XYZ file of C-alpha atoms in Angstrom:
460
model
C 47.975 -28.897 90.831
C 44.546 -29.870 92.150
C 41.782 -31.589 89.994
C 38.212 -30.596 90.667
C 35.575 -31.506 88.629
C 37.977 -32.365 85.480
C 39.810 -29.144 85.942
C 42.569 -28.345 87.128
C 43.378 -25.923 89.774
C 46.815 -24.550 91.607
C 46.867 -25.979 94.991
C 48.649 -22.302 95.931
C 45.525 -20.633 94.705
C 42.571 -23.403 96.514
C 45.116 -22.121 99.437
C 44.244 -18.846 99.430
C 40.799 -18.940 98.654
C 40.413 -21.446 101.707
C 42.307 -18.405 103.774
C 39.881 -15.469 102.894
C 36.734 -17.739 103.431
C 38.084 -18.443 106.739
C 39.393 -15.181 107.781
C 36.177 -13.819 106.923
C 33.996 -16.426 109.115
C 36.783 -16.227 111.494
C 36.219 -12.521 112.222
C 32.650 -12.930 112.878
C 33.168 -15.783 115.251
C 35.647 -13.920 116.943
C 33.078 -10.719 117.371
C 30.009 -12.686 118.137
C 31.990 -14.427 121.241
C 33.764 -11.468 122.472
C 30.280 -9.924 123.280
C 29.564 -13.057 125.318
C 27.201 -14.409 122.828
C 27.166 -18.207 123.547
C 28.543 -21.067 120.802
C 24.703 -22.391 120.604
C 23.375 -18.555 119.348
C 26.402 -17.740 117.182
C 26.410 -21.049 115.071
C 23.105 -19.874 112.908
C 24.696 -16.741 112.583
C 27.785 -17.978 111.381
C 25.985 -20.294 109.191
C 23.542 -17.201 107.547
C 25.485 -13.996 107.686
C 29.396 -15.134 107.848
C 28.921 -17.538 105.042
C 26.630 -15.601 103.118
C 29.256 -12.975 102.765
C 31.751 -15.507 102.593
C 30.655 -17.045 99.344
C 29.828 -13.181 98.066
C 33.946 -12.071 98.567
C 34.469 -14.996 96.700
C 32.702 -14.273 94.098
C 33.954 -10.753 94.343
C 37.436 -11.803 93.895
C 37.252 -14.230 91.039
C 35.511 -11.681 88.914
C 38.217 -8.881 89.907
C 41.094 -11.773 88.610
C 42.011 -11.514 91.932
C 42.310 -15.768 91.772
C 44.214 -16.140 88.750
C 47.329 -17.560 88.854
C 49.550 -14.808 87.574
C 52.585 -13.830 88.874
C 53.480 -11.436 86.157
C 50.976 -8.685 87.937
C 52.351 -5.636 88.861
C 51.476 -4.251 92.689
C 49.870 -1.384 91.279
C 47.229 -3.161 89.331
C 46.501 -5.541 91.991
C 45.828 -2.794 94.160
C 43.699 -1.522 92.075
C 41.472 -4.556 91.620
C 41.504 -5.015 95.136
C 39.874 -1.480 95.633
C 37.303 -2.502 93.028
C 36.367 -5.207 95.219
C 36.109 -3.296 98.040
C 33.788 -0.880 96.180
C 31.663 -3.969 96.274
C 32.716 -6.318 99.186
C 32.135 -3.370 101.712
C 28.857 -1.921 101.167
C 27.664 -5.991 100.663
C 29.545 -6.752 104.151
C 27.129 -3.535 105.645
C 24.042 -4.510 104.121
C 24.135 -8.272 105.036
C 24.917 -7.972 108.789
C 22.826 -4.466 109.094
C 19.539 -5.576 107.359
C 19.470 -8.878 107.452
C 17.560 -10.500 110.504
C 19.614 -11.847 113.498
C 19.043 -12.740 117.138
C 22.375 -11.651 117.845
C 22.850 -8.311 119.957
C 25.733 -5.644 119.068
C 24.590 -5.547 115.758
C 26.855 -2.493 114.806
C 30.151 -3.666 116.294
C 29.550 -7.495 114.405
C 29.129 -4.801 110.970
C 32.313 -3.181 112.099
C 33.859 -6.523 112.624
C 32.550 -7.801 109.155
C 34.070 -5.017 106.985
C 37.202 -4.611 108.585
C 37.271 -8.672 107.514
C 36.553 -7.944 104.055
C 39.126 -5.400 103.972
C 41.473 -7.718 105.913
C 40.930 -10.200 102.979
C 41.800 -8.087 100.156
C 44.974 -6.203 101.659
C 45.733 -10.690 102.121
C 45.003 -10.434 98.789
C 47.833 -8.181 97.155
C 50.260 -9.647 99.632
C 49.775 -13.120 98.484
C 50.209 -12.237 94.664
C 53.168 -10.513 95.538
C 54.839 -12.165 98.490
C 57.999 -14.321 98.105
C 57.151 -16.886 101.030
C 54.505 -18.412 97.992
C 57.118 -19.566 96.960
C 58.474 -21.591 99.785
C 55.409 -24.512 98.730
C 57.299 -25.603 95.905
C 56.802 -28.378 93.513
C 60.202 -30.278 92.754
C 59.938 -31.377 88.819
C 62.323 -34.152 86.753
C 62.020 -33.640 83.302
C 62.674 -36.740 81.289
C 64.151 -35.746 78.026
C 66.767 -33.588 76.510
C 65.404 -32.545 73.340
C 63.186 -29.657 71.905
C 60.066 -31.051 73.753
C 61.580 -31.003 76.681
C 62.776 -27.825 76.565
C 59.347 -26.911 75.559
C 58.270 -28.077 79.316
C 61.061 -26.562 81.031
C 60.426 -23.031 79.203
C 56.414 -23.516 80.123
C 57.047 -23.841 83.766
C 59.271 -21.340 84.574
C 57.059 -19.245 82.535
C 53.761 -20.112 84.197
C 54.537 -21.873 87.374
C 56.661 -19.937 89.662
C 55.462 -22.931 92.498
C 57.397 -25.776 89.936
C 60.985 -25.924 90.934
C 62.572 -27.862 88.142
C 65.580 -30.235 89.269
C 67.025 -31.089 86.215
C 66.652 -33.319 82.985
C 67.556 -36.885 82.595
C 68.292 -37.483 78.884
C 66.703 -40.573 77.364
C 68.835 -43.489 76.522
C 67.643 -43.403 73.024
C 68.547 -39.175 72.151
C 71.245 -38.362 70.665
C 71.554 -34.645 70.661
C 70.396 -32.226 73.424
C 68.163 -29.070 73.516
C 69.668 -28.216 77.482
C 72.365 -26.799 78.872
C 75.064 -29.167 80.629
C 74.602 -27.630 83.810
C 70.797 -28.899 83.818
C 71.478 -31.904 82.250
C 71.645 -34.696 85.367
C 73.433 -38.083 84.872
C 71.538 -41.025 85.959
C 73.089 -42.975 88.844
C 71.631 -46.141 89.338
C 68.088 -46.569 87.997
C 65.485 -43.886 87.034
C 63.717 -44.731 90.334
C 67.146 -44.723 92.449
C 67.692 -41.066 91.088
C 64.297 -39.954 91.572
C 64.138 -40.709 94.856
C 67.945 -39.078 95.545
C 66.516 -35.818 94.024
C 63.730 -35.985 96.362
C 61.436 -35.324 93.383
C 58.093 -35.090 93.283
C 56.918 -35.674 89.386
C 58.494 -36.609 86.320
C 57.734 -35.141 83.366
C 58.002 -37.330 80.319
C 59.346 -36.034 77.559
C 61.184 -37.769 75.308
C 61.776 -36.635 71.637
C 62.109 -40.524 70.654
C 59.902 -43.102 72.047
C 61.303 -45.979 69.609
C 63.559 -48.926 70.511
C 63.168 -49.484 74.123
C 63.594 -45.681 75.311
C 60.833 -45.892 77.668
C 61.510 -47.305 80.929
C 57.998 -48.130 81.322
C 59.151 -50.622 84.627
C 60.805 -47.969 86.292
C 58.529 -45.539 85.861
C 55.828 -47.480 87.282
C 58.010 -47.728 90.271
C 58.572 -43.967 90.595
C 54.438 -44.281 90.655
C 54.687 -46.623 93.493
C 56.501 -44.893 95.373
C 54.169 -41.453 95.409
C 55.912 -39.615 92.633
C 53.936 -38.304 89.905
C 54.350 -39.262 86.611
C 52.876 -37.297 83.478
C 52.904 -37.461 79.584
C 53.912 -34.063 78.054
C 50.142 -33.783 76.558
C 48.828 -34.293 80.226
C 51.848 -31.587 81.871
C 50.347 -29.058 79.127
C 46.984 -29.868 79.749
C 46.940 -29.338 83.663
C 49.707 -26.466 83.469
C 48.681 -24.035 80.454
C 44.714 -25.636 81.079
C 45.169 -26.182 77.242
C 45.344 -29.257 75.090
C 48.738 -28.761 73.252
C 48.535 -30.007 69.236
C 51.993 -30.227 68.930
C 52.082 -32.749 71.509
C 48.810 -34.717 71.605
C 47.700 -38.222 69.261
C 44.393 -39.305 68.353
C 45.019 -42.128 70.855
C 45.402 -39.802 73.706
C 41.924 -38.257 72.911
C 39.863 -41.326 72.156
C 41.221 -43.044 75.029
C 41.930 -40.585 78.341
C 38.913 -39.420 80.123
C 36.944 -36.327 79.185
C 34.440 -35.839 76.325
C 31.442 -35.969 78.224
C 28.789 -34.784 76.594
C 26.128 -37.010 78.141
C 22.400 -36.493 78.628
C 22.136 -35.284 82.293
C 24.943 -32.589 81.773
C 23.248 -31.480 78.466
C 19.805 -31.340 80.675
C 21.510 -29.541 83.212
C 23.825 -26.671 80.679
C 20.927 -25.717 79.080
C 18.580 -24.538 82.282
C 21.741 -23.276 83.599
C 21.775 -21.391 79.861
C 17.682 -20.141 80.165
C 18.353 -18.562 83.842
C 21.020 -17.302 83.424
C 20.482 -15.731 79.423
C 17.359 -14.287 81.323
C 18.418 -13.002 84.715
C 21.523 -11.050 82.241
C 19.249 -9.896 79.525
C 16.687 -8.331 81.848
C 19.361 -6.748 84.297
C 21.536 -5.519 81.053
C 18.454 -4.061 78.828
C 18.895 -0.375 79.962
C 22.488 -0.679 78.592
C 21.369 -2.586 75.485
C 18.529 0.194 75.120
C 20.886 2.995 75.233
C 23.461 1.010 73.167
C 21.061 1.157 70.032
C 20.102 5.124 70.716
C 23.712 5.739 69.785
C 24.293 3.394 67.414
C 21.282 5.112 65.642
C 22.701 8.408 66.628
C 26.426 7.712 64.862
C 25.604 6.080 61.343
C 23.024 5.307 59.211
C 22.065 1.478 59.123
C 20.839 -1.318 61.364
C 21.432 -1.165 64.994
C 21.584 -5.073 64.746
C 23.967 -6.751 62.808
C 22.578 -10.433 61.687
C 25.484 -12.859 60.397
C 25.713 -17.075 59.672
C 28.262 -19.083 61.947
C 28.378 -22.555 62.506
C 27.376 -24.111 65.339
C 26.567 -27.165 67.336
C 27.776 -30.337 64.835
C 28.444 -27.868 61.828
C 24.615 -26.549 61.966
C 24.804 -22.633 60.444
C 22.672 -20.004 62.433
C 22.643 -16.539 62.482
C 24.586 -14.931 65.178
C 22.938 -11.162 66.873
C 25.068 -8.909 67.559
C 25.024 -5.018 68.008
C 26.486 -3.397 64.827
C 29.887 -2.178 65.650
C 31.723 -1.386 61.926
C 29.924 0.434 59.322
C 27.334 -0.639 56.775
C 30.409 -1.164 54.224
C 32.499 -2.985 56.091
C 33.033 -6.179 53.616
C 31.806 -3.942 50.579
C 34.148 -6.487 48.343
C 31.798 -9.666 49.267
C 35.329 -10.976 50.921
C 35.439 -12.542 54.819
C 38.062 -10.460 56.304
C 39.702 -11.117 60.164
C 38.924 -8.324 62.519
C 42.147 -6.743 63.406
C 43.975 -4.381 65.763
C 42.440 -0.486 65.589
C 40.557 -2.124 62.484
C 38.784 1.241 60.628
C 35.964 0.106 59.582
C 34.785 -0.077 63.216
C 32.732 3.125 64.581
C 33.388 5.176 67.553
C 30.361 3.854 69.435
C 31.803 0.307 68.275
C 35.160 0.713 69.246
C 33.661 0.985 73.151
C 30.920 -1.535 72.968
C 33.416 -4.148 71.750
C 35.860 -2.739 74.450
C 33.479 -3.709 77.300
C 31.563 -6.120 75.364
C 28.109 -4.928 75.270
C 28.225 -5.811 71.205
C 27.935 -9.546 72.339
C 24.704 -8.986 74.676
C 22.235 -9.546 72.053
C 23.663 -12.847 71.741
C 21.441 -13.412 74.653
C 18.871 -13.896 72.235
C 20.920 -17.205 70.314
C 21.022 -18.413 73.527
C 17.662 -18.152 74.672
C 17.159 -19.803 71.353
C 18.941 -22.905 71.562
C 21.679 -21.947 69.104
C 24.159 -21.106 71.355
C 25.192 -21.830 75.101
C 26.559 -18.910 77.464
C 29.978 -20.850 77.516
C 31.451 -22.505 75.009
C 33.750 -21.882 71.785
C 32.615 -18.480 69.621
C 31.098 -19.401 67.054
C 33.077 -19.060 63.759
C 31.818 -17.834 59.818
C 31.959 -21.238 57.259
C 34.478 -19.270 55.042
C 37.145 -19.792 58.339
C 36.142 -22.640 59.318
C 36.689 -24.400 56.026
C 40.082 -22.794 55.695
C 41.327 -23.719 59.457
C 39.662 -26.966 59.012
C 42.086 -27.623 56.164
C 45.131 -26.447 58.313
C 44.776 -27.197 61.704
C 44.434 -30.859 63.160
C 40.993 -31.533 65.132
C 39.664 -28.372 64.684
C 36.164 -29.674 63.771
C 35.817 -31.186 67.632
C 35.179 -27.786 69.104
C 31.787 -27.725 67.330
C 31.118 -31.052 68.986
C 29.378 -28.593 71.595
C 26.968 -25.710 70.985
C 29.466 -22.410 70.291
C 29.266 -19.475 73.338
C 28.696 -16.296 74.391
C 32.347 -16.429 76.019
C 34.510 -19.324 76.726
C 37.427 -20.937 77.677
C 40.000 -19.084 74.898
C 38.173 -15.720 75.312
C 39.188 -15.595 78.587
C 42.962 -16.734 78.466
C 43.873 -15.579 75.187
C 43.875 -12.346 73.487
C 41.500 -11.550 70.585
C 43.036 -13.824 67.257
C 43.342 -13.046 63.701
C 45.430 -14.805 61.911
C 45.858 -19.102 61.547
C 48.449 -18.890 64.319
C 46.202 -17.715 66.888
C 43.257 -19.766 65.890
C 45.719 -22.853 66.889
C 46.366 -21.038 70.079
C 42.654 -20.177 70.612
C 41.607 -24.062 69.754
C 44.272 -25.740 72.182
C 41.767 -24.061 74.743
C 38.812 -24.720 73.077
C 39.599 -28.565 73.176
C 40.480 -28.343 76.725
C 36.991 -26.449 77.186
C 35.410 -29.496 75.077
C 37.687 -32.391 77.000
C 37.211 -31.213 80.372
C 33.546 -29.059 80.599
C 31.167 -28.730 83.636
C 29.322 -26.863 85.309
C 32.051 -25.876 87.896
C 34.150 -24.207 84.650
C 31.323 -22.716 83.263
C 30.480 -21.007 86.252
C 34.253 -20.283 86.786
C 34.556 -18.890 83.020
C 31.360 -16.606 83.433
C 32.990 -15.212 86.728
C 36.336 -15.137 84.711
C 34.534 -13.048 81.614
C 33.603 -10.219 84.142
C 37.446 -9.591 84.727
C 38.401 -9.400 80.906
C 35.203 -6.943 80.930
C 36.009 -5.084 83.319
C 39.819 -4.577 81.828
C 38.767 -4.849 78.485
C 41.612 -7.599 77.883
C 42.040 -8.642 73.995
C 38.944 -6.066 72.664
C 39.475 -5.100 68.957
């Protein structure tokens, strides 16, 4: 894993998007200089066209998902989002090197060149989600621990890290009954750092279900540090695998004294012009859609094409969310707060596809534009929830130590929630949204929301 800006990234996956950048400027070197173009000529054109188009397939692919570590994808469906970026990537390829000024001759053939580049990219694209030599970079893991936590880790990798080659667990000297198999289970030979370095490992995951009487080997682990192996708390290993803050595994003293929790002036300063250009540029491009979007709300049911409700927002503050009206007038005709849920019917026809492709949360543009809520951020819950999750669910109330979203961290990694359970799934991203925020994730959540859009991934 690589950190960038406080998050953290697969190095596998920085890999490839380093590949298809270069493949792409690359190409148009390789065209430019084959016409006999000379170094001095190409290098602005490089500089303009190739890295114009560059930075636009990248943008291309995040918001197809074609970046997200997944290895659960079938081949079909990343072929398929790789033809939706091509829909895009080629006619953008053809307009940028056709209309865009150059002093470079064989303007046509350079085109050619670009677009067979872009498809080049994506065709790398499906063979590197699917390809078993990815796995060949692999990450060589110790977990230190027996018990159910550290079976916890060992199930999370091979779940979510194909890349994380797990060598074995090394039971601490204090646990006396084991979670792991005996084949798994290694025996230490000589010191913690001896055995390390004999499995050639390259982190240790500690993960010990007691802590109590000595059972860290605090010495020798700072050795294994020394000598260039990694060494993690299980609340960090869940933080930078899962890019959630685990509850089961975390301690007010882990919060209050890691890093994160920025929420200083500057970045405030900066979230909320990045919130006013980018709530206008998205209202005034989507307002056709929001315009027909209230001709057939009108057109299905009687009632308000709005729908006005209170959440709570930044430091408990209520305000009233806007969305389009998706269920019908009587939806809560009892006066009770009830959770959305799967095929829920008391949602219309013309809701049931605006909350599919989310065009119910546009006018949320509006709380933005407002101050009451950011684009990214945690969604904004009613006060009957939050009182009743505050009550059952440690540090809940941090999330709305920053001003609630029009999409966020959870929205995009987890499935619509409606029940206690997945609120505590939902917040373990939240706090990592919270812990961790800048405006490198923002930018990579809003690119990340046009992929769960575009699928309609956990709409109910």
């Amino acid at each position: 894993m690589v950190r960038i800006f406080s998050h953290y990234l697969h190095r596998q996956t920085l890999l490839h998007v380093l590949f298809d950048l270069g493949l792409i400027l690359f190409a148009v070197v390789a065209v430019v200089l084959s016409q006999g173009d000379a170094g001095a000529s190409a290098i602005p054109f490089v500089a303009s066209h190739g890295l114009s188009l560059a930075g636009c397939m990248f943008i291309i692919n995040s918001a197809s998902g074609l970046y997200q570590h997944v290895h659960n994808r079938s081949v079909t469906e990343s072929c398929a989002r790789a033809l939706l970026g091509l829909m895009f990537g080629l006619p953008l390829a053809y307009a940028i090197f056709s209309f865009l000024p150059t002093n470079t001759g064989h303007r046509e053939l350079i085109t050619l060149g670009a677009m067979v580049a872009v498809a080049a990219v994506m065709v790398h694209r499906v063979y590197a989600a699917h390809s078993a030599t990815q796995s060949r970079i692999r990450s060589r893991i110790l977990i230190f621990g027996s018990g159910p936590a550290a079976k916890s880790v060992g199930a999370t990798l091979k779940a979510s890290d194909p890349q994380a080659q797990i060598v074995g667990y090394l039971p601490g000297p204090n646990e006396e009954s084991s979670c792991i198999a005996e084949d798994e289970i290694i025996q230490m030979n000589g010191t913690l750092t001896d055995t390390a370095r004999r499995l050639h490992v390259n982190e240790i995951v500690v993960a010990l279900s007691e802590r109590r009487g000595g059972s860290m080997p605090l010495r020798q682990l700072l050795d294994c540090k020394l000598y260039g192996i990694r060494v993690v708390d299980i609340a960090t290993h869940f933080e930078k695998t899962l890019a959630q803050i685990k509850i089961s595994h975390v301690n007010a003293g882990w919060l209050i004294f890691g890093d994160g929790f920025n929420q200083g002036v500057v970045r405030t300063a900066i979230k909320r012009v990045f919130d006013v250009v980018s709530a206008s540029l998205i209202f005034v491009a989507a307002l056709p859609v929001m315009l027909v979007t209230a001709v057939c709300i009108k057109l299905e049911s009687a009632g308000p094409v709005f729908y006005r409700q209170e959440r709570v927002g930044l430091n408990g503050k209520p305000f009233n969310v806007i969305k389009f009206r998706s269920m019908r007038t009587d939806a809560e005709k009892d006066g009770k707060p009830r959770w959305a849920t799967l095929n829920d019917d008391r949602v219309t026809k013309v809701g049931r596809f605006i909350r599919k492709v989310r065009i119910d949360e546009l006018p949320q543009l509006i709380n933005v534009l407002q101050g009451d809520m950011s684009m990214v951020g945690p969604r904004p819950e009613r006060q009957y929830f939050v009182d009743e999750l505050i009550n059952k669910i440690p540090y809940f109330a941090v999330r709305q130590s920053v001003k609630p979203g029009v999409t966020g961290w959870a929205q995009v990694r987890y499935e619509y929630g409606s029940t206690v359970e997945d609120s505590v799934e939902k917040l373990q991203y939240d706090l990592y949204y919270v812990k961790n925020h800048t405006m490198f994730l923002d930018m990579l959540i809003m690119l990340e929301t046009v992929a769960v859009v575009l699928t309609g991934k956990g709409a109910r």
